[in-house]
PDB file of C-alpha atoms in Angstrom:
ATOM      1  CA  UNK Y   1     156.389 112.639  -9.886  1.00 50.00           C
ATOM      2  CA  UNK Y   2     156.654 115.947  -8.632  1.00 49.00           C
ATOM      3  CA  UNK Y   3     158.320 117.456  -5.359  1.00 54.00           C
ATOM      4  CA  UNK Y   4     155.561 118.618  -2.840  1.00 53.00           C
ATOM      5  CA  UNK Y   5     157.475 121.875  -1.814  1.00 75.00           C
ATOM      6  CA  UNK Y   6     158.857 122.215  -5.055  1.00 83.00           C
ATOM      7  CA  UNK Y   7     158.766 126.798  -6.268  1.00 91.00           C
ATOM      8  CA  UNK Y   8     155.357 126.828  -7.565  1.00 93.00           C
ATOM      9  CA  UNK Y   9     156.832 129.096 -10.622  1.00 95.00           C
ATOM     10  CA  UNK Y  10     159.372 126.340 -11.198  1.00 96.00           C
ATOM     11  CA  UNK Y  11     157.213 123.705 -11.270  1.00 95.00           C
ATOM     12  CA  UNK Y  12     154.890 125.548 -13.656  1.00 96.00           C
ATOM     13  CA  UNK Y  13     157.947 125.999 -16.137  1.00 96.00           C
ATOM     14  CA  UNK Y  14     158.430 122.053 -16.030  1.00 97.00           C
ATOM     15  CA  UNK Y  15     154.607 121.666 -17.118  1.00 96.00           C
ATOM     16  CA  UNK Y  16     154.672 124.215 -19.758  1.00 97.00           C
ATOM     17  CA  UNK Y  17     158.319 123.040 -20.960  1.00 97.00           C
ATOM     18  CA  UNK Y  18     156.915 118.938 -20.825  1.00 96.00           C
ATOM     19  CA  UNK Y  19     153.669 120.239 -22.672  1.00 96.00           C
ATOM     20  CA  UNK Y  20     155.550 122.376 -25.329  1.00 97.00           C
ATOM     21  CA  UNK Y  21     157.912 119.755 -26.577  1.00 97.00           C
ATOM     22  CA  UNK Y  22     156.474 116.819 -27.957  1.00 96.00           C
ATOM     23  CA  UNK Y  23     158.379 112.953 -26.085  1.00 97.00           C
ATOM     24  CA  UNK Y  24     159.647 114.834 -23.339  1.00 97.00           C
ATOM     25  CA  UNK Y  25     159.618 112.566 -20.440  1.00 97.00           C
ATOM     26  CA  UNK Y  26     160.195 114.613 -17.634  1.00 97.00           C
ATOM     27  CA  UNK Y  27     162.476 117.219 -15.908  1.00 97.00           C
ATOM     28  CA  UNK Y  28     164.269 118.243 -13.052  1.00 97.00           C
ATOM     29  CA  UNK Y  29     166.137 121.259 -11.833  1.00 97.00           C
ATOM     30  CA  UNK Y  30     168.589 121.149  -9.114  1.00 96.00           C
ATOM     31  CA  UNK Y  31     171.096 122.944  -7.193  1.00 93.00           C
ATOM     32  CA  UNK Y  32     174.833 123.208  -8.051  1.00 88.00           C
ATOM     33  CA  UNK Y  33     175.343 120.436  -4.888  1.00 91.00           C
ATOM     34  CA  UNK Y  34     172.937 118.192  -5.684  1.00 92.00           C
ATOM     35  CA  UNK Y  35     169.614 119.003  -3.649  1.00 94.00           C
ATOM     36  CA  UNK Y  36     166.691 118.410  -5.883  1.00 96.00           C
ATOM     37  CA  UNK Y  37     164.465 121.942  -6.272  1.00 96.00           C
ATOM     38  CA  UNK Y  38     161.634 120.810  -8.502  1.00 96.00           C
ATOM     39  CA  UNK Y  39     161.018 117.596 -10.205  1.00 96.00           C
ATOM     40  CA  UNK Y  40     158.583 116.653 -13.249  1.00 95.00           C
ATOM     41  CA  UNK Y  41     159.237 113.004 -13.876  1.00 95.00           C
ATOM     42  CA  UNK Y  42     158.259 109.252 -14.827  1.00 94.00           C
ATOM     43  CA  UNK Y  43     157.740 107.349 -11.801  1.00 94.00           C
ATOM     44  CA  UNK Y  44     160.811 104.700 -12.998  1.00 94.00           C
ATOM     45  CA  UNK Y  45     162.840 107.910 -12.273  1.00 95.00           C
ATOM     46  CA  UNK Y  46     164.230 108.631  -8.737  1.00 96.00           C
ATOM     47  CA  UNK Y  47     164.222 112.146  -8.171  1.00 96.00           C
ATOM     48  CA  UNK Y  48     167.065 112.977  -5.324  1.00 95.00           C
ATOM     49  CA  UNK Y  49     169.088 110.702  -7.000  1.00 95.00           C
ATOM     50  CA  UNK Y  50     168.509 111.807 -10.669  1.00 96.00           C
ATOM     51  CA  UNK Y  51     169.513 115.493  -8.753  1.00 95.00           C
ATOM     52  CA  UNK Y  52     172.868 113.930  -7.434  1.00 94.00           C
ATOM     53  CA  UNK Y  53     173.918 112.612 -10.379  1.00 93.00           C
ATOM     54  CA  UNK Y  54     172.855 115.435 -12.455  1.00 90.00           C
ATOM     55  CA  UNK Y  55     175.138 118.139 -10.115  1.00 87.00           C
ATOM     56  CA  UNK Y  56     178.069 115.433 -10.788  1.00 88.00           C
ATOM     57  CA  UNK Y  57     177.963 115.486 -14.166  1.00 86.00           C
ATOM     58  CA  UNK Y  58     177.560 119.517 -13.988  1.00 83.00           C
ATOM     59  CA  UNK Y  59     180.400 119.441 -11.948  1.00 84.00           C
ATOM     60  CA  UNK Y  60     182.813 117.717 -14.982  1.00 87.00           C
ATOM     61  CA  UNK Y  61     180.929 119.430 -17.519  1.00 86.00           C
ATOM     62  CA  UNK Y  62     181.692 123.122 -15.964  1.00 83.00           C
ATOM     63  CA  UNK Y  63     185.539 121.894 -15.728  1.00 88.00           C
ATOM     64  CA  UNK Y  64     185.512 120.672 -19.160  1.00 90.00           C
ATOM     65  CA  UNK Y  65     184.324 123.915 -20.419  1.00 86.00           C
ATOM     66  CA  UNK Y  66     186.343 125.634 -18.736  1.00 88.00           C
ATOM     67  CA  UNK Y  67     189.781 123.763 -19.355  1.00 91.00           C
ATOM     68  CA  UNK Y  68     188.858 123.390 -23.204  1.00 92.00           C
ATOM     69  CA  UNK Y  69     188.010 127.019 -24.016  1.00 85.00           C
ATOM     70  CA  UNK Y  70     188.586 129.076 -20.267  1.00 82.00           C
ATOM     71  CA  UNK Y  71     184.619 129.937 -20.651  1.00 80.00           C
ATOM     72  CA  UNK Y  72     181.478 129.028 -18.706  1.00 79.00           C
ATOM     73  CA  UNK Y  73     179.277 125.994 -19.327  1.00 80.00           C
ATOM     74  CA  UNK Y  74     175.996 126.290 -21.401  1.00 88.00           C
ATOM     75  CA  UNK Y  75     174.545 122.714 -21.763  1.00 92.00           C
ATOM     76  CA  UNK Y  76     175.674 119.166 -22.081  1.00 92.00           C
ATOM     77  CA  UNK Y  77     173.818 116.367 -24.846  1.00 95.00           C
ATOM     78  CA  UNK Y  78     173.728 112.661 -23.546  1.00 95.00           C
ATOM     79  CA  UNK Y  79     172.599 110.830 -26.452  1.00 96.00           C
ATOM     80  CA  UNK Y  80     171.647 107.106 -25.497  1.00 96.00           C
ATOM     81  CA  UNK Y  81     170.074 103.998 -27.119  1.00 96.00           C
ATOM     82  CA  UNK Y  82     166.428 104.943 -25.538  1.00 95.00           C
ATOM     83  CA  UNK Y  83     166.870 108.830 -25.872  1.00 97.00           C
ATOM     84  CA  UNK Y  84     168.383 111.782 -24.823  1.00 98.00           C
ATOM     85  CA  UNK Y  85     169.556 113.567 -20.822  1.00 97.00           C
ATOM     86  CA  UNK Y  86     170.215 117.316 -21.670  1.00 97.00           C
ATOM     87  CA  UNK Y  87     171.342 119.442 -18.737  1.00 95.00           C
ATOM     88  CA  UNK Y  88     171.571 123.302 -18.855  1.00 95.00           C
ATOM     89  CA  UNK Y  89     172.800 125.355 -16.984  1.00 92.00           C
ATOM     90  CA  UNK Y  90     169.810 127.655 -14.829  1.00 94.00           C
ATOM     91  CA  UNK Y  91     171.869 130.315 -13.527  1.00 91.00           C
ATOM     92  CA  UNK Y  92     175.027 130.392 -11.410  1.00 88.00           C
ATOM     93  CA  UNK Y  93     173.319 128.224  -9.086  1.00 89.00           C
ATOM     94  CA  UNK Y  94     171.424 125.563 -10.629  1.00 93.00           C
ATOM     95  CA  UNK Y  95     170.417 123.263 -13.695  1.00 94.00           C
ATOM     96  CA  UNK Y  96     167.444 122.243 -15.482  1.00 97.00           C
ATOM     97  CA  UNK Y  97     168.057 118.592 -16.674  1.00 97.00           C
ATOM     98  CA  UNK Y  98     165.148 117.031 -19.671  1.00 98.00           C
ATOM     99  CA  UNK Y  99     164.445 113.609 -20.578  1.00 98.00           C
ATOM    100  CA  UNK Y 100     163.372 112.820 -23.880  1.00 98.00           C
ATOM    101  CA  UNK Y 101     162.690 109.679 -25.873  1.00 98.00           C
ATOM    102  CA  UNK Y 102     164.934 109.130 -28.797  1.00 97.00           C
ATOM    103  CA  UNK Y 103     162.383 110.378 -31.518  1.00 96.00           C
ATOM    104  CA  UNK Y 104     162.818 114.119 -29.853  1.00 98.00           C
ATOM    105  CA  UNK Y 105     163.112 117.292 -32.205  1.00 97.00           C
ATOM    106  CA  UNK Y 106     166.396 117.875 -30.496  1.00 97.00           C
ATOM    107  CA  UNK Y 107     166.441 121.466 -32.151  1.00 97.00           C
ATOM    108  CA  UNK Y 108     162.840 122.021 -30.878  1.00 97.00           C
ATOM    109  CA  UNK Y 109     163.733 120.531 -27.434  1.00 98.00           C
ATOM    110  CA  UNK Y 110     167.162 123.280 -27.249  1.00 97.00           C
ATOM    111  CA  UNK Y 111     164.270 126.240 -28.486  1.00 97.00           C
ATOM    112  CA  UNK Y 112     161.746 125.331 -25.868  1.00 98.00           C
ATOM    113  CA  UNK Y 113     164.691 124.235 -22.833  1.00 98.00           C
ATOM    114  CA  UNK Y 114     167.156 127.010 -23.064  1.00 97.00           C
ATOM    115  CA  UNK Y 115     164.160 130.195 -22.264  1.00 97.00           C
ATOM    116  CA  UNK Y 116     163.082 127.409 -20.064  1.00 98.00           C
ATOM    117  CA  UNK Y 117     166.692 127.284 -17.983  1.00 97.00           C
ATOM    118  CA  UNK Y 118     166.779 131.150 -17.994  1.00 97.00           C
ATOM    119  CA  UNK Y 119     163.072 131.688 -16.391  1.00 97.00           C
ATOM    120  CA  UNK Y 120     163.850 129.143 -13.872  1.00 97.00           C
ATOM    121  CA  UNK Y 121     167.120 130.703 -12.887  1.00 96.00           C
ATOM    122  CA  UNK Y 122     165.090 134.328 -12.885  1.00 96.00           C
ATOM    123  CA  UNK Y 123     162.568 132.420 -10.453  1.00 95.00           C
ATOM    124  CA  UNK Y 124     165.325 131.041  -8.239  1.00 94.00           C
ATOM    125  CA  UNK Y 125     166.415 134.631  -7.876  1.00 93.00           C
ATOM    126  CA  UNK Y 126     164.096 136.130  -6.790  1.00 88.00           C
ATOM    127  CA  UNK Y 127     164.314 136.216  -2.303  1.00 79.00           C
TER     128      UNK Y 127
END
């Protein structure tokens, strides 16, 4: 599924990051609040509300990070039975959050994501 008036450079970084990384499901990027931007995902996947819960998590994940070492937040791992969420962070502004199945290179997936996260926060940027 994507997002009709989704950035058309951010949804191009979805394709290229879904077609670089072998069982990646999808992706998403959305605002610090919640408010989906662009969304590359499996139909069984809800996109506004993959976007809401994605900013909440952000939101304890930044406070973690911050209370634990007084830094800013990179990227969070959510390993589960059927695979893995991995959100990082796309600027000040935004995240990029992947879906992959369980058999995922997770080192190939953190190669491929993290240039991902930083184009996507140089295309949100940009006026």
């Amino acid at each position: 599924m994507t997002v009709p008036t989704a950035p058309p450079d951010v949804l191009a970084e979805l394709r290229t990051l879904r077609a670089r990384v072998p069982r990646l499901t999808g992706s998403l990027v959305a605002s610090a609040d919640g408010l989906l931007i662009a969304a590359d995902l499996p139909p069984s996947v809800e996109p506004s509300g993959m976007a809401a819960v994605t900013a909440s998590g952000l939101s304890l994940a930044h406070r973690i990070a911050q209370t634990a070492h007084g830094g800013a937040f990179f990227e969070v791992v959510i390993r589960g039975v059927d695979g893995y969420v991995v959100t990082y962070a796309a600027g000040p502004t935004a995240s990029l959050t992947v879906l992959a199945e369980a058999g995922v290179n997770v080192g190939r997936l953190h190669l491929e994501a993290r240039p991902a996260a930083r184009g996507i926060a140089e295309h949100l940027a940009r006026p």
